[in-house]
């Protein structure tokens, strides 16, 4: 896969994607939308006012990928949490997680719609400078999720390049590495 972002001037970016790249990226974003979902107590029953004042969850998600996307705001992840940091993290989560979920959904949906704008095939996709952060957020969420599912650590990231073709993780690893390259190229493009 060769599609990487390039500067389109003024903080905007462009990327040429073939049909396969569009399909893979769109599929991953749709799966992200399903994973994120509205969250516990987050649908508001269709009432926008109720949704605005809904309390979010106070417990971290049980799914490790969701826990990585919605980490605790207090405490040290390397040490067991004490009661005070658990309570502070729960209160913070209660007031912020639903909004964070909504933003992550909006970012993923934005990318899906942008890819759909290519008409089901490949093509050049241009992203205005104001929307590049949405792309970065969506790509980051995908990469974090795949990293958790693959149990990637900093120490073994280099080893991912050397996986044998017979390894069943190879397709996800290739997607993980490609998403990292997309992120890096987008950052470089908007910095130009």
Short mmCIF file of N, CA and C in Angstrom, two decimals:
data_model
loop_
_atom_site.label_atom_id
_atom_site.label_comp_id
_atom_site.label_asym_id
_atom_site.label_seq_id
_atom_site.Cartn_x
_atom_site.Cartn_y
_atom_site.Cartn_z
N UNK A 1 0.84 -1.17 0.00
CA UNK A 1 0.00 0.00 0.00
C UNK A 1 0.88 1.24 0.00
N UNK A 2 0.62 2.10 -0.91
CA UNK A 2 1.51 3.24 -1.07
C UNK A 2 0.83 4.56 -0.75
N UNK A 3 -0.47 4.58 -0.52
CA UNK A 3 -1.16 5.84 -0.30
C UNK A 3 -0.72 6.51 0.98
N UNK A 4 -0.09 7.68 0.86
CA UNK A 4 0.32 8.47 2.01
C UNK A 4 -0.09 9.91 1.75
N UNK A 5 -0.28 10.66 2.82
CA UNK A 5 -0.68 12.06 2.70
C UNK A 5 0.47 12.92 2.21
N UNK A 6 0.13 13.93 1.44
CA UNK A 6 1.08 14.93 0.98
C UNK A 6 0.48 16.30 1.25
N UNK A 7 1.34 17.28 1.40
CA UNK A 7 0.87 18.64 1.65
C UNK A 7 0.12 19.16 0.43
N UNK A 8 -1.01 19.82 0.70
CA UNK A 8 -1.77 20.49 -0.37
C UNK A 8 -1.74 22.00 -0.13
N UNK A 9 -0.83 22.45 0.75
CA UNK A 9 -0.66 23.87 1.04
C UNK A 9 -1.64 24.37 2.08
N UNK A 10 -1.19 25.34 2.85
CA UNK A 10 -2.04 25.98 3.84
C UNK A 10 -2.52 25.06 4.95
N UNK A 11 -1.75 24.02 5.27
CA UNK A 11 -2.14 23.11 6.33
C UNK A 11 -3.12 22.03 5.88
N UNK A 12 -3.47 22.02 4.61
CA UNK A 12 -4.35 20.98 4.09
C UNK A 12 -3.51 19.83 3.55
N UNK A 13 -4.16 18.72 3.26
CA UNK A 13 -3.44 17.54 2.81
C UNK A 13 -4.25 16.82 1.74
N UNK A 14 -3.56 16.00 0.97
CA UNK A 14 -4.19 15.17 -0.05
C UNK A 14 -3.56 13.79 -0.01
N UNK A 15 -4.36 12.80 -0.38
CA UNK A 15 -3.87 11.44 -0.42
C UNK A 15 -4.50 10.72 -1.61
N UNK A 16 -3.68 9.99 -2.35
CA UNK A 16 -4.18 9.16 -3.44
C UNK A 16 -4.35 7.75 -2.90
N UNK A 17 -5.58 7.26 -2.95
CA UNK A 17 -5.88 5.93 -2.43
C UNK A 17 -6.43 5.07 -3.56
N UNK A 18 -5.98 3.82 -3.62
CA UNK A 18 -6.58 2.92 -4.59
C UNK A 18 -7.82 2.29 -3.97
N UNK A 19 -8.54 1.53 -4.76
CA UNK A 19 -9.82 0.96 -4.31
C UNK A 19 -9.65 0.07 -3.09
N UNK A 20 -8.58 -0.72 -3.04
CA UNK A 20 -8.33 -1.61 -1.90
C UNK A 20 -8.05 -0.80 -0.63
N UNK A 21 -7.25 0.24 -0.75
CA UNK A 21 -6.94 1.08 0.42
C UNK A 21 -8.20 1.75 0.96
N UNK A 22 -9.05 2.24 0.06
CA UNK A 22 -10.32 2.85 0.47
C UNK A 22 -11.17 1.82 1.21
N UNK A 23 -11.25 0.63 0.65
CA UNK A 23 -12.06 -0.43 1.24
C UNK A 23 -11.57 -0.81 2.64
N UNK A 24 -10.26 -0.97 2.78
CA UNK A 24 -9.68 -1.36 4.08
C UNK A 24 -9.90 -0.26 5.10
N UNK A 25 -9.58 0.97 4.74
CA UNK A 25 -9.71 2.08 5.67
C UNK A 25 -11.17 2.29 6.08
N UNK A 26 -12.07 2.20 5.11
CA UNK A 26 -13.50 2.37 5.40
C UNK A 26 -13.99 1.25 6.33
N UNK A 27 -13.60 0.02 6.04
CA UNK A 27 -14.00 -1.12 6.88
C UNK A 27 -13.50 -0.95 8.31
N UNK A 28 -12.26 -0.54 8.47
CA UNK A 28 -11.72 -0.33 9.82
C UNK A 28 -12.47 0.76 10.55
N UNK A 29 -12.81 1.85 9.86
CA UNK A 29 -13.54 2.95 10.52
C UNK A 29 -14.96 2.53 10.90
N UNK A 30 -15.61 1.74 10.05
CA UNK A 30 -16.96 1.26 10.39
C UNK A 30 -16.88 0.35 11.62
N UNK A 31 -15.86 -0.50 11.68
CA UNK A 31 -15.68 -1.34 12.86
C UNK A 31 -15.41 -0.49 14.10
N UNK A 32 -14.68 0.61 13.92
CA UNK A 32 -14.43 1.52 15.04
C UNK A 32 -15.74 2.13 15.54
N UNK A 33 -16.59 2.52 14.62
CA UNK A 33 -17.90 3.08 15.01
C UNK A 33 -18.69 2.06 15.82
N UNK A 34 -18.65 0.80 15.40
CA UNK A 34 -19.36 -0.25 16.14
C UNK A 34 -18.75 -0.47 17.51
N UNK A 35 -17.42 -0.43 17.60
CA UNK A 35 -16.74 -0.64 18.88
C UNK A 35 -17.05 0.49 19.85
N UNK A 36 -16.97 1.72 19.39
CA UNK A 36 -17.18 2.87 20.27
C UNK A 36 -18.62 2.93 20.74
N UNK A 37 -19.55 2.78 19.81
CA UNK A 37 -20.97 2.82 20.17
C UNK A 37 -21.32 4.06 20.97
N UNK A 38 -22.55 4.16 21.42
CA UNK A 38 -22.93 5.33 22.22
C UNK A 38 -22.40 5.28 23.65
N UNK A 39 -22.07 4.09 24.13
CA UNK A 39 -21.58 3.96 25.49
C UNK A 39 -22.71 3.77 26.47
N UNK A 40 -22.39 3.35 27.67
CA UNK A 40 -23.41 3.12 28.70
C UNK A 40 -24.17 4.40 29.02
N UNK A 41 -25.48 4.36 28.91
CA UNK A 41 -26.32 5.52 29.25
C UNK A 41 -26.14 6.67 28.30
N UNK A 42 -25.58 6.44 27.12
CA UNK A 42 -25.24 7.54 26.24
C UNK A 42 -26.20 7.85 25.13
N UNK A 43 -27.34 7.15 25.05
CA UNK A 43 -28.22 7.43 23.92
C UNK A 43 -29.23 8.52 24.22
N UNK A 44 -29.48 8.83 25.49
CA UNK A 44 -30.40 9.90 25.86
C UNK A 44 -31.83 9.63 25.45
N UNK A 45 -32.16 8.43 24.97
CA UNK A 45 -33.51 8.09 24.59
C UNK A 45 -34.04 8.94 23.44
N UNK A 46 -33.18 9.51 22.64
CA UNK A 46 -33.63 10.33 21.52
C UNK A 46 -33.91 11.77 21.90
N UNK A 47 -33.83 12.11 23.17
CA UNK A 47 -34.08 13.47 23.64
C UNK A 47 -32.74 14.21 23.71
N UNK A 48 -32.53 15.21 22.84
CA UNK A 48 -31.23 15.91 22.82
C UNK A 48 -30.90 16.60 24.14
N UNK A 49 -31.90 17.13 24.84
CA UNK A 49 -31.65 17.78 26.12
C UNK A 49 -31.22 16.75 27.17
N UNK A 50 -31.88 15.61 27.18
CA UNK A 50 -31.50 14.55 28.12
C UNK A 50 -30.09 14.05 27.82
N UNK A 51 -29.77 13.93 26.54
CA UNK A 51 -28.43 13.47 26.16
C UNK A 51 -27.38 14.48 26.59
N UNK A 52 -27.70 15.76 26.54
CA UNK A 52 -26.76 16.81 26.93
C UNK A 52 -26.40 16.70 28.41
N UNK A 53 -27.37 16.31 29.24
CA UNK A 53 -27.14 16.25 30.68
C UNK A 53 -26.97 14.83 31.21
N UNK A 54 -26.82 13.86 30.32
CA UNK A 54 -26.66 12.47 30.75
C UNK A 54 -25.31 12.28 31.43
N UNK A 55 -25.32 11.48 32.47
CA UNK A 55 -24.08 11.11 33.13
C UNK A 55 -23.47 9.91 32.40
N UNK A 56 -22.19 9.93 32.28
CA UNK A 56 -21.50 8.80 31.68
C UNK A 56 -21.18 7.76 32.73
N UNK A 57 -20.50 6.72 32.31
CA UNK A 57 -20.11 5.66 33.24
C UNK A 57 -19.04 6.13 34.21
N UNK A 58 -18.94 5.45 35.33
CA UNK A 58 -17.89 5.78 36.29
C UNK A 58 -16.82 4.69 36.34
N UNK A 59 -17.07 3.59 35.67
CA UNK A 59 -16.11 2.49 35.63
C UNK A 59 -15.41 2.46 34.27
N UNK A 60 -14.16 2.07 34.26
CA UNK A 60 -13.43 1.91 33.01
C UNK A 60 -14.05 0.77 32.21
N UNK A 61 -14.02 0.86 30.88
CA UNK A 61 -14.57 -0.23 30.06
C UNK A 61 -13.82 -1.54 30.31
N UNK A 62 -14.54 -2.65 30.22
CA UNK A 62 -13.93 -3.97 30.41
C UNK A 62 -13.09 -4.38 29.20
N UNK A 63 -13.49 -3.95 28.01
CA UNK A 63 -12.76 -4.27 26.79
C UNK A 63 -11.43 -3.52 26.81
N UNK A 64 -10.29 -4.21 26.70
CA UNK A 64 -8.99 -3.53 26.75
C UNK A 64 -8.81 -2.45 25.68
N UNK A 65 -9.39 -2.65 24.49
CA UNK A 65 -9.27 -1.64 23.44
C UNK A 65 -10.03 -0.38 23.84
N UNK A 66 -11.23 -0.54 24.38
CA UNK A 66 -11.99 0.62 24.83
C UNK A 66 -11.31 1.29 26.02
N UNK A 67 -10.72 0.48 26.90
CA UNK A 67 -10.00 1.05 28.03
C UNK A 67 -8.82 1.88 27.55
N UNK A 68 -8.21 1.49 26.43
CA UNK A 68 -7.10 2.27 25.86
C UNK A 68 -7.60 3.55 25.21
N UNK A 69 -8.78 3.49 24.58
CA UNK A 69 -9.36 4.68 23.96
C UNK A 69 -9.92 5.65 24.99
N UNK A 70 -10.37 5.11 26.12
CA UNK A 70 -10.96 5.92 27.20
C UNK A 70 -10.24 5.62 28.51
N UNK A 71 -8.97 6.02 28.62
CA UNK A 71 -8.19 5.67 29.81
C UNK A 71 -8.62 6.47 31.03
N UNK A 72 -8.24 5.96 32.19
CA UNK A 72 -8.48 6.70 33.43
C UNK A 72 -7.63 7.97 33.42
N UNK A 73 -8.21 9.03 33.95
CA UNK A 73 -7.51 10.32 33.97
C UNK A 73 -6.61 10.47 35.19
N UNK A 74 -6.79 9.62 36.18
CA UNK A 74 -6.01 9.73 37.41
C UNK A 74 -5.38 8.39 37.72
N UNK A 75 -4.26 8.45 38.42
CA UNK A 75 -3.59 7.23 38.84
C UNK A 75 -2.45 6.89 37.90
N UNK A 76 -1.66 5.95 38.32
CA UNK A 76 -0.51 5.48 37.56
C UNK A 76 -0.86 4.11 36.98
N UNK A 77 -0.86 3.98 35.65
CA UNK A 77 -1.23 2.69 35.06
C UNK A 77 -0.28 1.56 35.43
N UNK A 78 0.90 1.90 35.92
CA UNK A 78 1.89 0.88 36.29
C UNK A 78 1.68 0.35 37.71
N UNK A 79 0.86 1.05 38.50
CA UNK A 79 0.64 0.62 39.88
C UNK A 79 -0.84 0.46 40.14
N UNK A 80 -1.19 -0.40 41.10
CA UNK A 80 -2.61 -0.54 41.46
C UNK A 80 -3.17 0.79 41.97
N UNK A 81 -4.40 1.08 41.58
CA UNK A 81 -5.02 2.34 41.97
C UNK A 81 -5.47 2.30 43.43
N UNK A 82 -5.33 3.44 44.10
CA UNK A 82 -5.87 3.53 45.44
C UNK A 82 -7.31 4.03 45.35
N UNK A 83 -8.02 4.00 46.44
CA UNK A 83 -9.44 4.36 46.45
C UNK A 83 -9.67 5.80 46.02
N UNK A 84 -8.80 6.70 46.44
CA UNK A 84 -8.98 8.11 46.09
C UNK A 84 -8.81 8.35 44.59
N UNK A 85 -7.76 7.77 43.98
CA UNK A 85 -7.57 7.97 42.54
C UNK A 85 -8.67 7.28 41.74
N UNK A 86 -9.17 6.13 42.22
CA UNK A 86 -10.29 5.46 41.55
C UNK A 86 -11.54 6.33 41.58
N UNK A 87 -11.80 6.96 42.70
CA UNK A 87 -12.97 7.83 42.83
C UNK A 87 -12.83 9.05 41.93
N UNK A 88 -11.65 9.66 41.91
CA UNK A 88 -11.44 10.83 41.05
C UNK A 88 -11.56 10.45 39.58
N UNK A 89 -10.99 9.30 39.20
CA UNK A 89 -11.07 8.84 37.81
C UNK A 89 -12.52 8.57 37.42
N UNK A 90 -13.28 7.98 38.34
CA UNK A 90 -14.69 7.70 38.07
C UNK A 90 -15.50 8.97 37.86
N UNK A 91 -15.26 9.97 38.69
CA UNK A 91 -15.97 11.25 38.53
C UNK A 91 -15.60 11.94 37.23
N UNK A 92 -14.32 11.93 36.91
CA UNK A 92 -13.88 12.55 35.66
C UNK A 92 -14.51 11.83 34.47
N UNK A 93 -14.49 10.50 34.49
CA UNK A 93 -15.07 9.69 33.42
C UNK A 93 -16.57 9.99 33.29
N UNK A 94 -17.24 10.11 34.40
CA UNK A 94 -18.69 10.35 34.40
C UNK A 94 -19.06 11.60 33.61
N UNK A 95 -18.22 12.61 33.68
CA UNK A 95 -18.54 13.88 33.02
C UNK A 95 -17.89 14.05 31.65
N UNK A 96 -16.98 13.18 31.29
CA UNK A 96 -16.26 13.39 30.03
C UNK A 96 -16.39 12.27 29.00
N UNK A 97 -16.64 11.04 29.43
CA UNK A 97 -16.57 9.92 28.49
C UNK A 97 -17.59 10.02 27.37
N UNK A 98 -18.82 10.41 27.67
CA UNK A 98 -19.83 10.48 26.61
C UNK A 98 -19.45 11.49 25.53
N UNK A 99 -18.91 12.63 25.95
CA UNK A 99 -18.46 13.62 24.96
C UNK A 99 -17.28 13.10 24.15
N UNK A 100 -16.36 12.41 24.82
CA UNK A 100 -15.21 11.85 24.13
C UNK A 100 -15.65 10.78 23.13
N UNK A 101 -16.60 9.94 23.53
CA UNK A 101 -17.15 8.94 22.61
C UNK A 101 -17.77 9.61 21.40
N UNK A 102 -18.54 10.66 21.65
CA UNK A 102 -19.21 11.37 20.55
C UNK A 102 -18.18 11.94 19.58
N UNK A 103 -17.12 12.53 20.11
CA UNK A 103 -16.08 13.10 19.24
C UNK A 103 -15.39 12.01 18.43
N UNK A 104 -15.09 10.89 19.06
CA UNK A 104 -14.44 9.80 18.34
C UNK A 104 -15.37 9.24 17.26
N UNK A 105 -16.66 9.14 17.56
CA UNK A 105 -17.63 8.69 16.55
C UNK A 105 -17.70 9.69 15.39
N UNK A 106 -17.73 10.97 15.72
CA UNK A 106 -17.80 12.01 14.67
C UNK A 106 -16.56 11.95 13.78
N UNK A 107 -15.38 11.75 14.37
CA UNK A 107 -14.15 11.67 13.58
C UNK A 107 -14.20 10.46 12.65
N UNK A 108 -14.58 9.30 13.18
CA UNK A 108 -14.65 8.08 12.36
C UNK A 108 -15.69 8.24 11.26
N UNK A 109 -16.84 8.80 11.59
CA UNK A 109 -17.89 8.99 10.60
C UNK A 109 -17.46 9.99 9.53
N UNK A 110 -16.72 11.01 9.92
CA UNK A 110 -16.20 11.97 8.94
C UNK A 110 -15.30 11.28 7.92
N UNK A 111 -14.42 10.40 8.41
CA UNK A 111 -13.52 9.68 7.51
C UNK A 111 -14.32 8.76 6.58
N UNK A 112 -15.31 8.06 7.12
CA UNK A 112 -16.15 7.18 6.30
C UNK A 112 -16.82 7.98 5.19
N UNK A 113 -17.39 9.12 5.55
CA UNK A 113 -18.07 9.95 4.55
C UNK A 113 -17.10 10.50 3.51
N UNK A 114 -15.91 10.87 3.94
CA UNK A 114 -14.90 11.36 2.99
C UNK A 114 -14.52 10.25 2.02
N UNK A 115 -14.35 9.04 2.52
CA UNK A 115 -14.01 7.91 1.66
C UNK A 115 -15.18 7.58 0.72
N UNK A 116 -16.40 7.68 1.23
CA UNK A 116 -17.58 7.45 0.39
C UNK A 116 -17.67 8.48 -0.73
N UNK A 117 -17.13 9.67 -0.49
CA UNK A 117 -17.13 10.72 -1.49
C UNK A 117 -16.29 10.38 -2.71
N UNK A 118 -15.45 9.35 -2.58
CA UNK A 118 -14.66 8.92 -3.73
C UNK A 118 -15.47 8.02 -4.68
N UNK A 119 -16.72 7.75 -4.32
CA UNK A 119 -17.60 6.99 -5.20
C UNK A 119 -17.34 5.50 -5.23
N UNK A 120 -16.82 4.93 -4.17
CA UNK A 120 -16.63 3.49 -4.11
C UNK A 120 -15.34 3.00 -4.72
N UNK A 121 -14.62 3.85 -5.41
CA UNK A 121 -13.35 3.44 -6.00
C UNK A 121 -12.21 4.21 -5.37
N UNK A 122 -11.11 4.21 -6.03
CA UNK A 122 -9.97 4.97 -5.56
C UNK A 122 -10.03 6.39 -6.09
N UNK A 123 -9.05 7.17 -5.70
CA UNK A 123 -8.96 8.54 -6.17
C UNK A 123 -8.15 9.38 -5.23
N UNK A 124 -8.12 10.66 -5.51
CA UNK A 124 -7.39 11.60 -4.66
C UNK A 124 -8.39 12.27 -3.72
N UNK A 125 -8.08 12.16 -2.46
CA UNK A 125 -8.93 12.74 -1.43
C UNK A 125 -8.21 13.95 -0.85
N UNK A 126 -8.86 15.09 -0.86
CA UNK A 126 -8.27 16.31 -0.31
C UNK A 126 -8.96 16.63 1.00
N UNK A 127 -8.15 17.00 1.98
CA UNK A 127 -8.65 17.32 3.31
C UNK A 127 -8.23 18.73 3.68
N UNK A 128 -9.23 19.56 3.99
CA UNK A 128 -8.96 20.94 4.39
C UNK A 128 -8.21 20.94 5.72
N UNK A 129 -7.46 22.00 5.96
CA UNK A 129 -6.66 22.07 7.19
C UNK A 129 -7.53 21.90 8.44
N UNK A 130 -8.75 22.42 8.41
CA UNK A 130 -9.63 22.32 9.58
C UNK A 130 -10.04 20.87 9.86
N UNK A 131 -9.98 20.01 8.86
CA UNK A 131 -10.42 18.62 9.04
C UNK A 131 -9.27 17.64 9.23
N UNK A 132 -8.05 18.10 9.10
CA UNK A 132 -6.90 17.20 9.27
C UNK A 132 -6.83 16.62 10.67
N UNK A 133 -7.23 17.40 11.68
CA UNK A 133 -7.21 16.87 13.05
C UNK A 133 -8.23 15.75 13.23
N UNK A 134 -9.35 15.83 12.50
CA UNK A 134 -10.34 14.74 12.55
C UNK A 134 -9.72 13.46 12.00
N UNK A 135 -9.01 13.60 10.89
CA UNK A 135 -8.32 12.45 10.32
C UNK A 135 -7.29 11.90 11.29
N UNK A 136 -6.49 12.79 11.89
CA UNK A 136 -5.48 12.32 12.84
C UNK A 136 -6.11 11.58 14.01
N UNK A 137 -7.20 12.12 14.54
CA UNK A 137 -7.88 11.46 15.65
C UNK A 137 -8.40 10.09 15.26
N UNK A 138 -9.03 10.01 14.10
CA UNK A 138 -9.60 8.74 13.65
C UNK A 138 -8.50 7.71 13.38
N UNK A 139 -7.41 8.13 12.75
CA UNK A 139 -6.30 7.21 12.50
C UNK A 139 -5.66 6.76 13.80
N UNK A 140 -5.50 7.68 14.74
CA UNK A 140 -4.92 7.34 16.03
C UNK A 140 -5.78 6.31 16.77
N UNK A 141 -7.10 6.52 16.75
CA UNK A 141 -7.99 5.57 17.42
C UNK A 141 -7.88 4.17 16.81
N UNK A 142 -7.82 4.11 15.50
CA UNK A 142 -7.66 2.81 14.83
C UNK A 142 -6.35 2.15 15.23
N UNK A 143 -5.29 2.92 15.22
CA UNK A 143 -3.96 2.37 15.51
C UNK A 143 -3.87 1.91 16.98
N UNK A 144 -4.42 2.70 17.88
CA UNK A 144 -4.42 2.29 19.29
C UNK A 144 -5.20 0.99 19.48
N UNK A 145 -6.35 0.90 18.83
CA UNK A 145 -7.18 -0.30 18.96
C UNK A 145 -6.47 -1.53 18.40
N UNK A 146 -5.89 -1.40 17.21
CA UNK A 146 -5.16 -2.53 16.64
C UNK A 146 -3.96 -2.89 17.50
N UNK A 147 -3.29 -1.89 18.05
CA UNK A 147 -2.14 -2.14 18.92
C UNK A 147 -2.53 -2.96 20.14
N UNK A 148 -3.69 -2.65 20.71
CA UNK A 148 -4.16 -3.42 21.87
C UNK A 148 -4.52 -4.84 21.45
N UNK A 149 -5.25 -4.96 20.35
CA UNK A 149 -5.66 -6.29 19.88
C UNK A 149 -4.46 -7.16 19.54
N UNK A 150 -3.40 -6.54 19.02
CA UNK A 150 -2.18 -7.28 18.68
C UNK A 150 -1.22 -7.40 19.84
N UNK A 151 -1.53 -6.74 20.96
CA UNK A 151 -0.68 -6.72 22.16
C UNK A 151 0.71 -6.19 21.83
N UNK A 152 0.74 -5.09 21.08
CA UNK A 152 2.00 -4.48 20.68
C UNK A 152 2.59 -3.69 21.85
N UNK A 153 3.89 -3.86 22.07
CA UNK A 153 4.61 -3.05 23.04
C UNK A 153 5.72 -2.32 22.28
N UNK A 154 6.27 -1.29 22.91
CA UNK A 154 7.35 -0.54 22.26
C UNK A 154 8.52 -1.44 21.91
N UNK A 155 8.78 -2.42 22.76
CA UNK A 155 9.93 -3.30 22.56
C UNK A 155 9.78 -4.17 21.32
N UNK A 156 8.54 -4.61 21.03
CA UNK A 156 8.40 -5.55 19.91
C UNK A 156 7.84 -4.91 18.64
N UNK A 157 7.70 -3.59 18.61
CA UNK A 157 7.17 -2.96 17.41
C UNK A 157 8.08 -3.19 16.20
N UNK A 158 9.38 -3.13 16.38
CA UNK A 158 10.30 -3.37 15.27
C UNK A 158 10.16 -4.80 14.74
N UNK A 159 9.88 -5.75 15.61
CA UNK A 159 9.71 -7.14 15.20
C UNK A 159 8.50 -7.37 14.33
N UNK A 160 7.56 -6.43 14.34
CA UNK A 160 6.38 -6.58 13.50
C UNK A 160 6.73 -6.60 12.02
N UNK A 161 7.80 -5.91 11.65
CA UNK A 161 8.23 -5.87 10.26
C UNK A 161 8.76 -7.22 9.78
N UNK A 162 9.16 -8.07 10.73
CA UNK A 162 9.78 -9.34 10.40
C UNK A 162 8.85 -10.54 10.56
N UNK A 163 7.55 -10.30 10.75
CA UNK A 163 6.62 -11.42 10.91
C UNK A 163 6.60 -12.28 9.65
N UNK A 164 6.60 -13.58 9.81
CA UNK A 164 6.49 -14.44 8.62
C UNK A 164 5.09 -14.32 8.01
N UNK A 165 4.99 -14.55 6.73
CA UNK A 165 3.71 -14.44 6.03
C UNK A 165 2.67 -15.41 6.59
N UNK A 166 3.10 -16.52 7.15
CA UNK A 166 2.18 -17.52 7.67
C UNK A 166 1.55 -17.10 9.00
N UNK A 167 2.08 -16.08 9.65
CA UNK A 167 1.54 -15.63 10.93
C UNK A 167 0.15 -15.05 10.72
N UNK A 168 -0.82 -15.55 11.48
CA UNK A 168 -2.22 -15.12 11.31
C UNK A 168 -2.44 -13.65 11.64
N UNK A 169 -1.51 -13.04 12.36
CA UNK A 169 -1.62 -11.61 12.70
C UNK A 169 -1.15 -10.70 11.57
N UNK A 170 -0.54 -11.26 10.56
CA UNK A 170 0.11 -10.47 9.51
C UNK A 170 -0.82 -9.41 8.88
N UNK A 171 -2.07 -9.72 8.48
CA UNK A 171 -2.92 -8.69 7.89
C UNK A 171 -3.19 -7.51 8.84
N UNK A 172 -3.43 -7.82 10.12
CA UNK A 172 -3.67 -6.74 11.09
C UNK A 172 -2.39 -5.94 11.35
N UNK A 173 -1.27 -6.63 11.36
CA UNK A 173 0.01 -5.95 11.55
C UNK A 173 0.29 -5.01 10.39
N UNK A 174 0.00 -5.47 9.18
CA UNK A 174 0.22 -4.62 8.00
C UNK A 174 -0.68 -3.38 8.09
N UNK A 175 -1.93 -3.56 8.53
CA UNK A 175 -2.83 -2.42 8.69
C UNK A 175 -2.31 -1.49 9.78
N UNK A 176 -1.83 -2.04 10.88
CA UNK A 176 -1.28 -1.25 11.99
C UNK A 176 -0.11 -0.40 11.52
N UNK A 177 0.80 -1.00 10.78
CA UNK A 177 1.98 -0.28 10.28
C UNK A 177 1.58 0.78 9.25
N UNK A 178 0.62 0.46 8.40
CA UNK A 178 0.14 1.42 7.39
C UNK A 178 -0.53 2.61 8.07
N UNK A 179 -1.33 2.35 9.09
CA UNK A 179 -1.98 3.45 9.82
C UNK A 179 -0.94 4.36 10.46
N UNK A 180 0.14 3.78 10.97
CA UNK A 180 1.22 4.59 11.52
C UNK A 180 1.87 5.46 10.46
N UNK A 181 2.06 4.90 9.28
CA UNK A 181 2.65 5.67 8.17
C UNK A 181 1.69 6.78 7.73
N UNK A 182 0.39 6.48 7.71
CA UNK A 182 -0.60 7.51 7.37
C UNK A 182 -0.55 8.66 8.37
N UNK A 183 -0.51 8.32 9.65
CA UNK A 183 -0.45 9.36 10.68
C UNK A 183 0.79 10.23 10.50
N UNK A 184 1.92 9.58 10.34
CA UNK A 184 3.18 10.31 10.20
C UNK A 184 3.16 11.20 8.96
N UNK A 185 2.67 10.68 7.85
CA UNK A 185 2.64 11.48 6.62
C UNK A 185 1.66 12.64 6.73
N UNK A 186 0.55 12.45 7.45
CA UNK A 186 -0.41 13.54 7.63
C UNK A 186 0.19 14.63 8.52
N UNK A 187 0.89 14.24 9.57
CA UNK A 187 1.54 15.23 10.43
C UNK A 187 2.56 16.05 9.63
N UNK A 188 3.34 15.37 8.81
CA UNK A 188 4.33 16.07 7.98
C UNK A 188 3.65 16.98 6.96
N UNK A 189 2.54 16.53 6.40
CA UNK A 189 1.83 17.31 5.38
C UNK A 189 1.25 18.59 5.95
N UNK A 190 0.69 18.51 7.15
CA UNK A 190 0.08 19.72 7.71
C UNK A 190 1.13 20.67 8.29
N UNK A 191 2.33 20.15 8.54
CA UNK A 191 3.40 21.00 9.05
C UNK A 191 4.06 21.82 7.94
N UNK A 192 3.91 21.38 6.70
CA UNK A 192 4.51 22.10 5.57
C UNK A 192 3.80 23.41 5.29
#
